[in-house]
PDB file of C-alpha atoms in Angstrom:
ATOM      1  CA  MET F1329       0.000   0.000   0.000  1.00  0.00           C
ATOM      2  CA  SER F1330       1.364   3.388  -0.912  1.00  0.00           C
ATOM      3  CA  ALA F1331       0.119   6.097   1.438  1.00  0.00           C
ATOM      4  CA  PRO F1332      -0.517   9.518  -0.144  1.00  0.00           C
ATOM      5  CA  LYS F1333       1.481  12.511   1.007  1.00  0.00           C
ATOM      6  CA  ALA F1334      -0.106  14.857   3.496  1.00  0.00           C
ATOM      7  CA  PRO F1335      -1.216  18.396   2.663  1.00  0.00           C
ATOM      8  CA  GLY F1336       1.181  21.291   3.157  1.00  0.00           C
ATOM      9  CA  ASP F1337       1.439  22.990   6.519  1.00  0.00           C
ATOM     10  CA  ALA F1338      -1.036  25.764   7.248  1.00  0.00           C
ATOM     11  CA  GLN F1339      -2.419  26.656  10.684  1.00  0.00           C
ATOM     12  CA  GLY F1340      -1.075  23.468  12.192  1.00  0.00           C
ATOM     13  CA  ASP F1341      -0.173  21.527   9.049  1.00  0.00           C
ATOM     14  CA  ALA F1342      -3.227  19.565   7.930  1.00  0.00           C
ATOM     15  CA  ASP F1343      -5.450  22.487   8.904  1.00  0.00           C
ATOM     16  CA  GLY F1344      -4.963  23.673   5.334  1.00  0.00           C
ATOM     17  CA  ASP F1345      -7.760  21.715   3.643  1.00  0.00           C
ATOM     18  CA  ASP F1346      -7.148  20.494   0.104  1.00  0.00           C
ATOM     19  CA  LEU F1347      -9.756  18.567  -1.817  1.00  0.00           C
ATOM     20  CA  SER F1348      -7.333  17.181  -4.419  1.00  0.00           C
ATOM     21  CA  GLY F1349      -8.086  13.551  -5.151  1.00  0.00           C
ATOM     22  CA  ASP F1350      -4.505  12.407  -4.638  1.00  0.00           C
ATOM     23  CA  LEU F1351      -4.548  13.895  -1.126  1.00  0.00           C
ATOM     24  CA  ARG F1352      -7.632  12.000   0.000  1.00  0.00           C
ATOM     25  CA  SER F1353      -6.642   9.886   2.993  1.00  0.00           C
ATOM     26  CA  VAL F1354      -6.126   6.220   2.162  1.00  0.00           C
ATOM     27  CA  LEU F1355      -7.642   5.516   5.576  1.00  0.00           C
ATOM     28  CA  VAL F1356     -10.983   6.677   4.172  1.00  0.00           C
ATOM     29  CA  THR F1357     -10.716   5.357   0.627  1.00  0.00           C
ATOM     30  CA  SER F1358      -9.264   1.920   1.409  1.00  0.00           C
ATOM     31  CA  VAL F1359      -8.149   0.976   4.914  1.00  0.00           C
ATOM     32  CA  LEU F1360     -11.449   1.597   6.733  1.00  0.00           C
ATOM     33  CA  ASN F1361     -13.717   1.225   3.712  1.00  0.00           C
ATOM     34  CA  LEU F1362     -16.121  -1.708   4.125  1.00  0.00           C
ATOM     35  CA  GLU F1363     -18.030  -3.663   1.501  1.00  0.00           C
ATOM     36  CA  PRO F1364     -21.731  -4.061   2.418  1.00  0.00           C
ATOM     37  CA  LEU F1365     -22.933  -7.647   1.968  1.00  0.00           C
ATOM     38  CA  ASP F1366     -26.335  -7.515   3.640  1.00  0.00           C
ATOM     39  CA  GLU F1367     -28.096  -5.463   6.293  1.00  0.00           C
ATOM     40  CA  ASP F1368     -25.634  -5.042   9.174  1.00  0.00           C
ATOM     41  CA  LEU F1369     -23.115  -7.365   7.503  1.00  0.00           C
ATOM     42  CA  PHE F1370     -19.854  -6.046   6.013  1.00  0.00           C
ATOM     43  CA  ARG F1371     -16.561  -7.312   4.642  1.00  0.00           C
ATOM     44  CA  GLY F1372     -13.224  -5.671   5.346  1.00  0.00           C
ATOM     45  CA  ARG F1373      -9.880  -6.099   3.605  1.00  0.00           C
ATOM     46  CA  HIS F1374      -6.337  -5.674   4.950  1.00  0.00           C
ATOM     47  CA  TYR F1375      -3.917  -3.000   3.804  1.00  0.00           C
ATOM     48  CA  TRP F1376      -1.013  -3.230   6.227  1.00  0.00           C
ATOM     49  CA  VAL F1377       0.182  -6.362   8.005  1.00  0.00           C
ATOM     50  CA  PRO F1378       2.822  -5.963  10.761  1.00  0.00           C
ATOM     51  CA  THR F1379       5.946  -8.114  10.827  1.00  0.00           C
ATOM     52  CA  THR F1380       4.145 -10.434  13.269  1.00  0.00           C
ATOM     53  CA  GLN F1381       2.016 -11.548  10.283  1.00  0.00           C
ATOM     54  CA  ARG F1382      -1.082 -10.971  12.383  1.00  0.00           C
ATOM     55  CA  LEU F1383      -3.723  -8.421  11.522  1.00  0.00           C
ATOM     56  CA  PHE F1384      -3.137  -4.912  12.873  1.00  0.00           C
ATOM     57  CA  GLY F1385      -5.497  -4.475  15.805  1.00  0.00           C
ATOM     58  CA  GLY F1386      -6.108  -0.810  15.054  1.00  0.00           C
ATOM     59  CA  GLN F1387      -7.545  -1.666  11.669  1.00  0.00           C
ATOM     60  CA  ILE F1388      -9.921  -4.223  13.190  1.00  0.00           C
ATOM     61  CA  VAL F1389     -11.101  -1.711  15.816  1.00  0.00           C
ATOM     62  CA  GLY F1390     -11.488   1.011  13.190  1.00  0.00           C
ATOM     63  CA  GLN F1391     -13.384  -1.211  10.744  1.00  0.00           C
ATOM     64  CA  ALA F1392     -15.651  -2.525  13.511  1.00  0.00           C
ATOM     65  CA  LEU F1393     -16.516   1.047  14.485  1.00  0.00           C
ATOM     66  CA  VAL F1394     -17.231   1.896  10.847  1.00  0.00           C
ATOM     67  CA  ALA F1395     -19.653  -1.052  10.732  1.00  0.00           C
ATOM     68  CA  ALA F1396     -21.359  -0.002  13.966  1.00  0.00           C
ATOM     69  CA  ALA F1397     -21.641   3.634  12.839  1.00  0.00           C
ATOM     70  CA  LYS F1398     -23.483   2.596   9.674  1.00  0.00           C
ATOM     71  CA  SER F1399     -26.347   1.265  11.807  1.00  0.00           C
ATOM     72  CA  VAL F1400     -27.122   4.488  13.718  1.00  0.00           C
ATOM     73  CA  SER F1401     -28.639   7.791  12.658  1.00  0.00           C
ATOM     74  CA  GLU F1402     -26.560  10.790  11.634  1.00  0.00           C
ATOM     75  CA  ASP F1403     -27.437  12.799  14.753  1.00  0.00           C
ATOM     76  CA  VAL F1404     -25.712  10.417  17.204  1.00  0.00           C
ATOM     77  CA  HIS F1405     -21.976   9.957  17.650  1.00  0.00           C
ATOM     78  CA  VAL F1406     -19.818   7.386  19.373  1.00  0.00           C
ATOM     79  CA  HIS F1407     -18.813   8.244  22.931  1.00  0.00           C
ATOM     80  CA  SER F1408     -17.175   4.941  23.941  1.00  0.00           C
ATOM     81  CA  LEU F1409     -16.185   1.500  22.736  1.00  0.00           C
ATOM     82  CA  HIS F1410     -14.940  -1.609  24.506  1.00  0.00           C
ATOM     83  CA  CYS F1411     -13.296  -4.442  22.597  1.00  0.00           C
ATOM     84  CA  TYR F1412     -11.728  -7.858  23.110  1.00  0.00           C
ATOM     85  CA  PHE F1413      -9.289  -9.532  20.735  1.00  0.00           C
ATOM     86  CA  VAL F1414     -10.365 -13.170  20.857  1.00  0.00           C
ATOM     87  CA  ARG F1415      -8.186 -14.911  18.248  1.00  0.00           C
ATOM     88  CA  ALA F1416      -5.264 -13.970  16.028  1.00  0.00           C
ATOM     89  CA  GLY F1417      -6.458 -12.574  12.710  1.00  0.00           C
ATOM     90  CA  ASP F1418      -5.472 -14.216   9.442  1.00  0.00           C
ATOM     91  CA  PRO F1419      -4.105 -11.602   6.981  1.00  0.00           C
ATOM     92  CA  LYS F1420      -4.754 -13.923   4.015  1.00  0.00           C
ATOM     93  CA  VAL F1421      -8.562 -13.684   4.169  1.00  0.00           C
ATOM     94  CA  PRO F1422     -11.083 -10.839   4.627  1.00  0.00           C
ATOM     95  CA  VAL F1423     -12.930 -10.177   7.887  1.00  0.00           C
ATOM     96  CA  LEU F1424     -16.715 -10.310   8.163  1.00  0.00           C
ATOM     97  CA  TYR F1425     -18.344  -7.812  10.542  1.00  0.00           C
ATOM     98  CA  HIS F1426     -21.768  -8.693  12.003  1.00  0.00           C
ATOM     99  CA  VAL F1427     -23.564  -5.786  13.684  1.00  0.00           C
ATOM    100  CA  GLU F1428     -26.261  -6.359  16.306  1.00  0.00           C
ATOM    101  CA  ARG F1429     -28.534  -3.411  17.108  1.00  0.00           C
ATOM    102  CA  THR F1430     -28.527  -4.068  20.836  1.00  0.00           C
ATOM    103  CA  ARG F1431     -30.455  -0.946  21.831  1.00  0.00           C
ATOM    104  CA  THR F1432     -31.686   2.243  20.183  1.00  0.00           C
ATOM    105  CA  GLY F1433     -32.760   4.792  22.787  1.00  0.00           C
ATOM    106  CA  ALA F1434     -33.728   8.430  22.814  1.00  0.00           C
ATOM    107  CA  SER F1435     -30.279   9.581  23.936  1.00  0.00           C
ATOM    108  CA  PHE F1436     -28.026   6.528  23.833  1.00  0.00           C
ATOM    109  CA  SER F1437     -27.751   3.622  21.384  1.00  0.00           C
ATOM    110  CA  VAL F1438     -25.612   0.495  21.742  1.00  0.00           C
ATOM    111  CA  ARG F1439     -24.252  -1.649  18.932  1.00  0.00           C
ATOM    112  CA  SER F1440     -22.438  -4.980  19.251  1.00  0.00           C
ATOM    113  CA  VAL F1441     -20.002  -6.016  16.524  1.00  0.00           C
ATOM    114  CA  LYS F1442     -18.471  -9.439  15.965  1.00  0.00           C
ATOM    115  CA  ALA F1443     -15.536  -9.831  13.576  1.00  0.00           C
ATOM    116  CA  VAL F1444     -15.394 -13.316  12.055  1.00  0.00           C
ATOM    117  CA  GLN F1445     -12.839 -15.340  10.082  1.00  0.00           C
ATOM    118  CA  HIS F1446     -13.039 -19.032   9.196  1.00  0.00           C
ATOM    119  CA  GLY F1447     -16.428 -19.171  10.932  1.00  0.00           C
ATOM    120  CA  LYS F1448     -15.042 -18.080  14.329  1.00  0.00           C
ATOM    121  CA  ALA F1449     -15.003 -14.770  16.167  1.00  0.00           C
ATOM    122  CA  ILE F1450     -11.597 -13.088  16.220  1.00  0.00           C
ATOM    123  CA  PHE F1451     -12.806  -9.856  17.825  1.00  0.00           C
ATOM    124  CA  ILE F1452     -15.880  -8.566  19.667  1.00  0.00           C
ATOM    125  CA  CYS F1453     -16.801  -4.961  20.343  1.00  0.00           C
ATOM    126  CA  GLN F1454     -19.535  -2.900  21.928  1.00  0.00           C
ATOM    127  CA  ALA F1455     -19.893   0.746  20.913  1.00  0.00           C
ATOM    128  CA  SER F1456     -22.202   3.286  22.527  1.00  0.00           C
ATOM    129  CA  PHE F1457     -23.516   6.325  20.667  1.00  0.00           C
ATOM    130  CA  GLN F1458     -25.050   9.486  22.133  1.00  0.00           C
ATOM    131  CA  GLN F1459     -26.958  12.477  20.873  1.00  0.00           C
ATOM    132  CA  MET F1460     -25.096  15.716  21.539  1.00  0.00           C
ATOM    133  CA  GLN F1461     -26.212  17.076  24.925  1.00  0.00           C
ATOM    134  CA  PRO F1462     -24.974  20.303  26.546  1.00  0.00           C
ATOM    135  CA  SER F1463     -24.005  20.145  30.211  1.00  0.00           C
ATOM    136  CA  PRO F1464     -22.632  22.564  32.845  1.00  0.00           C
ATOM    137  CA  LEU F1465     -20.576  19.661  34.233  1.00  0.00           C
ATOM    138  CA  GLN F1466     -17.222  20.166  32.511  1.00  0.00           C
ATOM    139  CA  HIS F1467     -13.559  19.747  33.476  1.00  0.00           C
ATOM    140  CA  GLN F1468     -10.409  18.147  32.107  1.00  0.00           C
ATOM    141  CA  PHE F1469      -6.713  17.708  32.854  1.00  0.00           C
ATOM    142  CA  SER F1470      -4.227  20.125  31.310  1.00  0.00           C
ATOM    143  CA  MET F1471      -2.393  19.151  28.162  1.00  0.00           C
ATOM    144  CA  PRO F1472       1.359  18.603  28.634  1.00  0.00           C
ATOM    145  CA  THR F1473       3.614  21.424  27.446  1.00  0.00           C
ATOM    146  CA  VAL F1474       5.610  20.050  24.506  1.00  0.00           C
ATOM    147  CA  PRO F1475       7.294  21.396  21.356  1.00  0.00           C
ATOM    148  CA  PRO F1476       4.942  21.757  18.385  1.00  0.00           C
ATOM    149  CA  PRO F1477       5.205  19.168  15.589  1.00  0.00           C
ATOM    150  CA  GLU F1478       6.823  21.697  13.227  1.00  0.00           C
ATOM    151  CA  GLU F1479       9.909  21.728  15.473  1.00  0.00           C
ATOM    152  CA  LEU F1480      10.309  17.936  15.595  1.00  0.00           C
ATOM    153  CA  LEU F1481      11.830  15.370  13.264  1.00  0.00           C
ATOM    154  CA  GLY F1482       9.483  13.160  11.296  1.00  0.00           C
ATOM    155  CA  HIS F1483       9.557   9.404  11.788  1.00  0.00           C
ATOM    156  CA  GLU F1484      11.629   8.782   8.675  1.00  0.00           C
ATOM    157  CA  ALA F1485      14.172  11.516   9.491  1.00  0.00           C
ATOM    158  CA  LEU F1486      14.539  10.255  13.071  1.00  0.00           C
ATOM    159  CA  ILE F1487      15.185   6.691  11.907  1.00  0.00           C
ATOM    160  CA  ASP F1488      17.767   7.991   9.428  1.00  0.00           C
ATOM    161  CA  GLN F1489      19.503   9.850  12.264  1.00  0.00           C
ATOM    162  CA  TYR F1490      19.666   6.691  14.361  1.00  0.00           C
ATOM    163  CA  LEU F1491      21.019   4.610  11.481  1.00  0.00           C
ATOM    164  CA  ARG F1492      23.921   7.047  11.022  1.00  0.00           C
ATOM    165  CA  ASP F1493      25.150   6.264  14.551  1.00  0.00           C
ATOM    166  CA  PRO F1494      28.354   4.156  14.080  1.00  0.00           C
ATOM    167  CA  ASN F1495      27.875   2.564  17.513  1.00  0.00           C
ATOM    168  CA  LEU F1496      24.351   1.365  16.854  1.00  0.00           C
ATOM    169  CA  HIS F1497      23.971  -2.349  17.614  1.00  0.00           C
ATOM    170  CA  LYS F1498      23.136  -4.525  14.613  1.00  0.00           C
ATOM    171  CA  LYS F1499      19.942  -5.690  16.328  1.00  0.00           C
ATOM    172  CA  PHE F1500      18.630  -2.120  16.282  1.00  0.00           C
ATOM    173  CA  GLN F1501      19.824  -1.544  12.716  1.00  0.00           C
ATOM    174  CA  VAL F1502      17.737  -4.483  11.525  1.00  0.00           C
ATOM    175  CA  GLY F1503      14.705  -3.337  13.506  1.00  0.00           C
ATOM    176  CA  LEU F1504      14.925   0.262  12.300  1.00  0.00           C
ATOM    177  CA  ASN F1505      15.304  -0.766   8.666  1.00  0.00           C
ATOM    178  CA  ARG F1506      12.258  -2.995   9.044  1.00  0.00           C
ATOM    179  CA  ILE F1507      10.245  -0.089  10.458  1.00  0.00           C
ATOM    180  CA  ALA F1508      11.454   2.256   7.715  1.00  0.00           C
ATOM    181  CA  ALA F1509      10.286  -0.191   5.044  1.00  0.00           C
ATOM    182  CA  GLN F1510       6.724  -0.219   6.385  1.00  0.00           C
ATOM    183  CA  GLU F1511       4.278   2.137   4.718  1.00  0.00           C
ATOM    184  CA  VAL F1512       1.604   3.108   7.219  1.00  0.00           C
ATOM    185  CA  PRO F1513      -1.119   5.695   6.567  1.00  0.00           C
ATOM    186  CA  ILE F1514      -0.281   7.852   9.580  1.00  0.00           C
ATOM    187  CA  GLU F1515       2.443  10.378  10.362  1.00  0.00           C
ATOM    188  CA  ILE F1516       4.312  10.388  13.677  1.00  0.00           C
ATOM    189  CA  LYS F1517       6.687  12.851  15.324  1.00  0.00           C
ATOM    190  CA  MET F1518       8.203  11.757  18.625  1.00  0.00           C
ATOM    191  CA  VAL F1519       8.416  14.262  21.486  1.00  0.00           C
ATOM    192  CA  ASN F1520      11.862  14.309  23.145  1.00  0.00           C
ATOM    193  CA  PRO F1521      13.276  11.296  21.280  1.00  0.00           C
ATOM    194  CA  PRO F1522      16.731  10.079  22.384  1.00  0.00           C
ATOM    195  CA  SER F1523      19.487  11.446  20.172  1.00  0.00           C
ATOM    196  CA  GLN F1524      21.237   8.059  19.989  1.00  0.00           C
ATOM    197  CA  LEU F1525      19.856   4.597  20.675  1.00  0.00           C
ATOM    198  CA  SER F1526      23.328   3.239  21.402  1.00  0.00           C
ATOM    199  CA  GLN F1527      23.528   5.316  24.607  1.00  0.00           C
ATOM    200  CA  LEU F1528      20.193   4.194  26.042  1.00  0.00           C
ATOM    201  CA  ARG F1529      19.901   1.868  29.011  1.00  0.00           C
ATOM    202  CA  THR F1530      16.560   2.346  30.773  1.00  0.00           C
ATOM    203  CA  LEU F1531      13.487   4.356  29.921  1.00  0.00           C
ATOM    204  CA  GLU F1532      10.348   5.276  31.824  1.00  0.00           C
ATOM    205  CA  PRO F1533       7.154   3.547  30.664  1.00  0.00           C
ATOM    206  CA  LYS F1534       5.981   6.811  29.105  1.00  0.00           C
ATOM    207  CA  GLN F1535       6.090   8.324  25.624  1.00  0.00           C
ATOM    208  CA  MET F1536       4.480  11.166  23.717  1.00  0.00           C
ATOM    209  CA  PHE F1537       4.220  11.755  20.011  1.00  0.00           C
ATOM    210  CA  TRP F1538       2.324  13.943  17.598  1.00  0.00           C
ATOM    211  CA  VAL F1539       0.223  11.908  15.217  1.00  0.00           C
ATOM    212  CA  ARG F1540      -2.190  12.471  12.346  1.00  0.00           C
ATOM    213  CA  ALA F1541      -3.662  10.624   9.395  1.00  0.00           C
ATOM    214  CA  ARG F1542      -1.859  11.030   6.104  1.00  0.00           C
ATOM    215  CA  GLY F1543      -3.991  12.885   3.608  1.00  0.00           C
ATOM    216  CA  TYR F1544      -7.224  14.835   3.735  1.00  0.00           C
ATOM    217  CA  ILE F1545     -10.383  13.698   5.537  1.00  0.00           C
ATOM    218  CA  GLY F1546     -12.281  16.965   6.013  1.00  0.00           C
ATOM    219  CA  GLU F1547     -14.708  18.334   8.577  1.00  0.00           C
ATOM    220  CA  GLY F1548     -17.975  16.733   7.532  1.00  0.00           C
ATOM    221  CA  ASP F1549     -18.025  13.242   9.013  1.00  0.00           C
ATOM    222  CA  ILE F1550     -17.384  13.221  12.765  1.00  0.00           C
ATOM    223  CA  LYS F1551     -17.881   9.457  12.861  1.00  0.00           C
ATOM    224  CA  MET F1552     -15.101   8.854  10.327  1.00  0.00           C
ATOM    225  CA  HIS F1553     -12.633  10.892  12.380  1.00  0.00           C
ATOM    226  CA  CYS F1554     -13.474   8.682  15.370  1.00  0.00           C
ATOM    227  CA  CYS F1555     -12.894   5.556  13.270  1.00  0.00           C
ATOM    228  CA  VAL F1556      -9.530   6.907  12.107  1.00  0.00           C
ATOM    229  CA  ALA F1557      -8.607   7.732  15.715  1.00  0.00           C
ATOM    230  CA  ALA F1558      -9.434   4.131  16.629  1.00  0.00           C
ATOM    231  CA  TYR F1559      -6.949   2.992  13.981  1.00  0.00           C
ATOM    232  CA  ILE F1560      -4.296   5.448  15.199  1.00  0.00           C
ATOM    233  CA  SER F1561      -4.795   4.648  18.884  1.00  0.00           C
ATOM    234  CA  ASP F1562      -3.401   1.114  18.603  1.00  0.00           C
ATOM    235  CA  TYR F1563      -0.182   2.094  16.829  1.00  0.00           C
ATOM    236  CA  ALA F1564       2.858   1.726  19.170  1.00  0.00           C
ATOM    237  CA  PHE F1565       0.478   1.860  22.142  1.00  0.00           C
ATOM    238  CA  LEU F1566       1.201  -1.433  23.912  1.00  0.00           C
ATOM    239  CA  GLY F1567       4.927  -0.961  23.255  1.00  0.00           C
ATOM    240  CA  THR F1568       4.888   1.726  25.972  1.00  0.00           C
ATOM    241  CA  ALA F1569       4.930  -1.087  28.549  1.00  0.00           C
ATOM    242  CA  LEU F1570       8.172  -2.423  27.043  1.00  0.00           C
ATOM    243  CA  LEU F1571      10.237   0.751  27.384  1.00  0.00           C
ATOM    244  CA  PRO F1572      11.826  -0.016  30.819  1.00  0.00           C
ATOM    245  CA  HIS F1573      12.666  -3.596  29.784  1.00  0.00           C
ATOM    246  CA  GLN F1574      13.717  -3.570  26.130  1.00  0.00           C
ATOM    247  CA  PHE F1575      17.477  -3.607  26.799  1.00  0.00           C
ATOM    248  CA  LYS F1576      17.307  -6.595  29.154  1.00  0.00           C
ATOM    249  CA  TYR F1577      14.738  -8.716  27.360  1.00  0.00           C
ATOM    250  CA  LYS F1578      13.654  -9.660  23.878  1.00  0.00           C
ATOM    251  CA  VAL F1579       9.971  -9.826  23.007  1.00  0.00           C
ATOM    252  CA  ASN F1580       8.954 -13.434  22.553  1.00  0.00           C
ATOM    253  CA  PHE F1581       5.228 -12.750  22.159  1.00  0.00           C
ATOM    254  CA  MET F1582       3.140  -9.571  22.379  1.00  0.00           C
ATOM    255  CA  VAL F1583      -0.525  -9.199  21.456  1.00  0.00           C
ATOM    256  CA  SER F1584      -3.438  -7.001  22.528  1.00  0.00           C
ATOM    257  CA  LEU F1585      -6.117  -8.492  24.769  1.00  0.00           C
ATOM    258  CA  ASP F1586      -8.605  -5.636  24.989  1.00  0.00           C
ATOM    259  CA  HIS F1587      -8.949  -2.020  23.934  1.00  0.00           C
ATOM    260  CA  SER F1588     -11.227   0.747  25.183  1.00  0.00           C
ATOM    261  CA  MET F1589     -11.797   4.319  24.021  1.00  0.00           C
ATOM    262  CA  TRP F1590     -13.822   7.285  25.252  1.00  0.00           C
ATOM    263  CA  PHE F1591     -14.510  10.188  22.909  1.00  0.00           C
ATOM    264  CA  HIS F1592     -14.857  13.537  24.655  1.00  0.00           C
ATOM    265  CA  ALA F1593     -14.814  16.346  22.085  1.00  0.00           C
ATOM    266  CA  PRO F1594     -14.946  16.750  18.293  1.00  0.00           C
ATOM    267  CA  PHE F1595     -11.584  16.609  16.505  1.00  0.00           C
ATOM    268  CA  ARG F1596     -10.038  16.049  13.127  1.00  0.00           C
ATOM    269  CA  ALA F1597      -7.815  13.010  12.787  1.00  0.00           C
ATOM    270  CA  ASP F1598      -6.050  14.599   9.795  1.00  0.00           C
ATOM    271  CA  HIS F1599      -4.804  17.391  12.092  1.00  0.00           C
ATOM    272  CA  TRP F1600      -1.882  16.904  14.445  1.00  0.00           C
ATOM    273  CA  MET F1601      -2.890  15.520  17.840  1.00  0.00           C
ATOM    274  CA  LEU F1602      -0.628  14.791  20.791  1.00  0.00           C
ATOM    275  CA  TYR F1603      -0.742  11.147  21.892  1.00  0.00           C
ATOM    276  CA  GLU F1604       0.299  10.860  25.546  1.00  0.00           C
ATOM    277  CA  CYS F1605       0.941   7.223  26.521  1.00  0.00           C
ATOM    278  CA  GLU F1606       1.955   5.653  29.836  1.00  0.00           C
ATOM    279  CA  SER F1607       2.033   2.200  31.360  1.00  0.00           C
ATOM    280  CA  PRO F1608       1.149   2.340  35.081  1.00  0.00           C
ATOM    281  CA  TRP F1609       1.556  -1.407  35.600  1.00  0.00           C
ATOM    282  CA  ALA F1610       2.970  -4.615  34.129  1.00  0.00           C
ATOM    283  CA  GLY F1611       3.035  -8.111  35.586  1.00  0.00           C
ATOM    284  CA  GLY F1612       1.718 -11.631  35.166  1.00  0.00           C
ATOM    285  CA  SER F1613       2.844 -11.589  31.501  1.00  0.00           C
ATOM    286  CA  ARG F1614       0.495  -8.647  30.907  1.00  0.00           C
ATOM    287  CA  GLY F1615       0.987  -4.938  30.433  1.00  0.00           C
ATOM    288  CA  LEU F1616      -1.521  -2.102  30.928  1.00  0.00           C
ATOM    289  CA  VAL F1617      -1.312   1.179  29.012  1.00  0.00           C
ATOM    290  CA  HIS F1618      -3.297   4.402  29.197  1.00  0.00           C
ATOM    291  CA  GLY F1619      -3.415   7.044  26.490  1.00  0.00           C
ATOM    292  CA  ARG F1620      -4.783  10.533  25.836  1.00  0.00           C
ATOM    293  CA  LEU F1621      -5.223  12.197  22.464  1.00  0.00           C
ATOM    294  CA  TRP F1622      -5.058  15.984  22.756  1.00  0.00           C
ATOM    295  CA  ARG F1623      -6.068  18.536  20.158  1.00  0.00           C
ATOM    296  CA  ARG F1624      -3.498  21.229  19.459  1.00  0.00           C
ATOM    297  CA  ASP F1625      -5.642  23.798  21.256  1.00  0.00           C
ATOM    298  CA  GLY F1626      -5.355  21.818  24.507  1.00  0.00           C
ATOM    299  CA  VAL F1627      -8.743  20.092  24.396  1.00  0.00           C
ATOM    300  CA  LEU F1628      -8.754  16.469  25.540  1.00  0.00           C
ATOM    301  CA  ALA F1629     -10.378  14.661  22.611  1.00  0.00           C
ATOM    302  CA  VAL F1630      -9.986  10.924  23.357  1.00  0.00           C
ATOM    303  CA  THR F1631      -8.938   8.679  26.248  1.00  0.00           C
ATOM    304  CA  CYS F1632      -7.705   5.118  25.598  1.00  0.00           C
ATOM    305  CA  ALA F1633      -6.795   2.050  27.636  1.00  0.00           C
ATOM    306  CA  GLN F1634      -5.405  -1.314  26.591  1.00  0.00           C
ATOM    307  CA  GLU F1635      -4.046  -4.477  28.150  1.00  0.00           C
ATOM    308  CA  GLY F1636      -1.973  -7.021  26.301  1.00  0.00           C
ATOM    309  CA  VAL F1637      -0.040 -10.238  26.728  1.00  0.00           C
ATOM    310  CA  ILE F1638       3.725  -9.613  26.812  1.00  0.00           C
ATOM    311  CA  ARG F1639       6.094 -12.571  27.111  1.00  0.00           C
ATOM    312  CA  LEU F1640       9.816 -11.839  27.200  1.00  0.00           C
ATOM    313  CA  LYS F1641      13.073 -13.755  27.163  1.00  0.00           C
ATOM    314  CA  PRO F1642      16.507 -12.467  28.274  1.00  0.00           C
ATOM    315  CA  GLN F1643      18.752 -10.845  25.694  1.00  0.00           C
ATOM    316  CA  VAL F1644      21.533 -13.244  24.741  1.00  0.00           C
ATOM    317  CA  SER F1645      24.171 -10.533  24.725  1.00  0.00           C
ATOM    318  CA  ALA F1646      22.602  -7.717  26.690  1.00  0.00           C
ATOM    319  CA  SER F1647      25.966  -6.719  28.180  1.00  0.00           C
ATOM    320  CA  LYS F1648      27.300  -5.879  24.722  1.00  0.00           C
ATOM    321  CA  LEU F1649      24.562  -3.377  23.898  1.00  0.00           C
TER     322      LEU F1649
END
């Protein structure tokens, strides 16, 4: 998959809308686009498969939310979703999404989605939708103070900087080249990245990066921006729990168990948002991560949580790193 280039910077980069066809986000045209088969039954294809050769969880969450959103009226919008990854997805076959209209109420509506391959559920999700309702009850945390994305290196430039380090261990060279070869439909700029990987020893289980969809999505469809955010939210998320341990251990197995999101305020996923990730706990071969997606104006747009299985084995030559 070749991801289109993003629009030029203007009022926060992607804030400069461009309706050119070649700038239309591949997340809308392909990655999260579902084929309707019957009422409340859809088929999804795969457009990026990680090196694990399992399906990317973010795409499954995003496609499931697309399916659920097609079964509700235009005047309601998703406010939360809760998902479980039941089986490993097979990237060689499409995924069928069955939507159950669990409840349609005056203010809230609930939809259940089951993703199926080979006749078995690989993923289940419940999404709740709400009509917009004003309320005097309002508060939020403050957004962290960080450099704007314009002052930070892009993902590709940062990887190139690391690869120029003559002391970089071959293990990291292989991993970075593998990452550089992947074409994903999102842009990432790390906040406070280390200048050299060869000098790292331990890291806190925290990371922040600016993120946005490649290409143009536009203002019109709030639901689509939520579906794109669901895709984005799973990228590098669980890896936050690995940061304090990655120089002592090698990942033997890592996979998401569940994923939850709460949507607080309207946003555009093709504009830069700050993704603040932290892992408050790990143990029992599991890791827990929390995340917040902030709009550039300081509004908390989305909160995320995920737990995953993480099995490690000691590095063979950790002392040489």
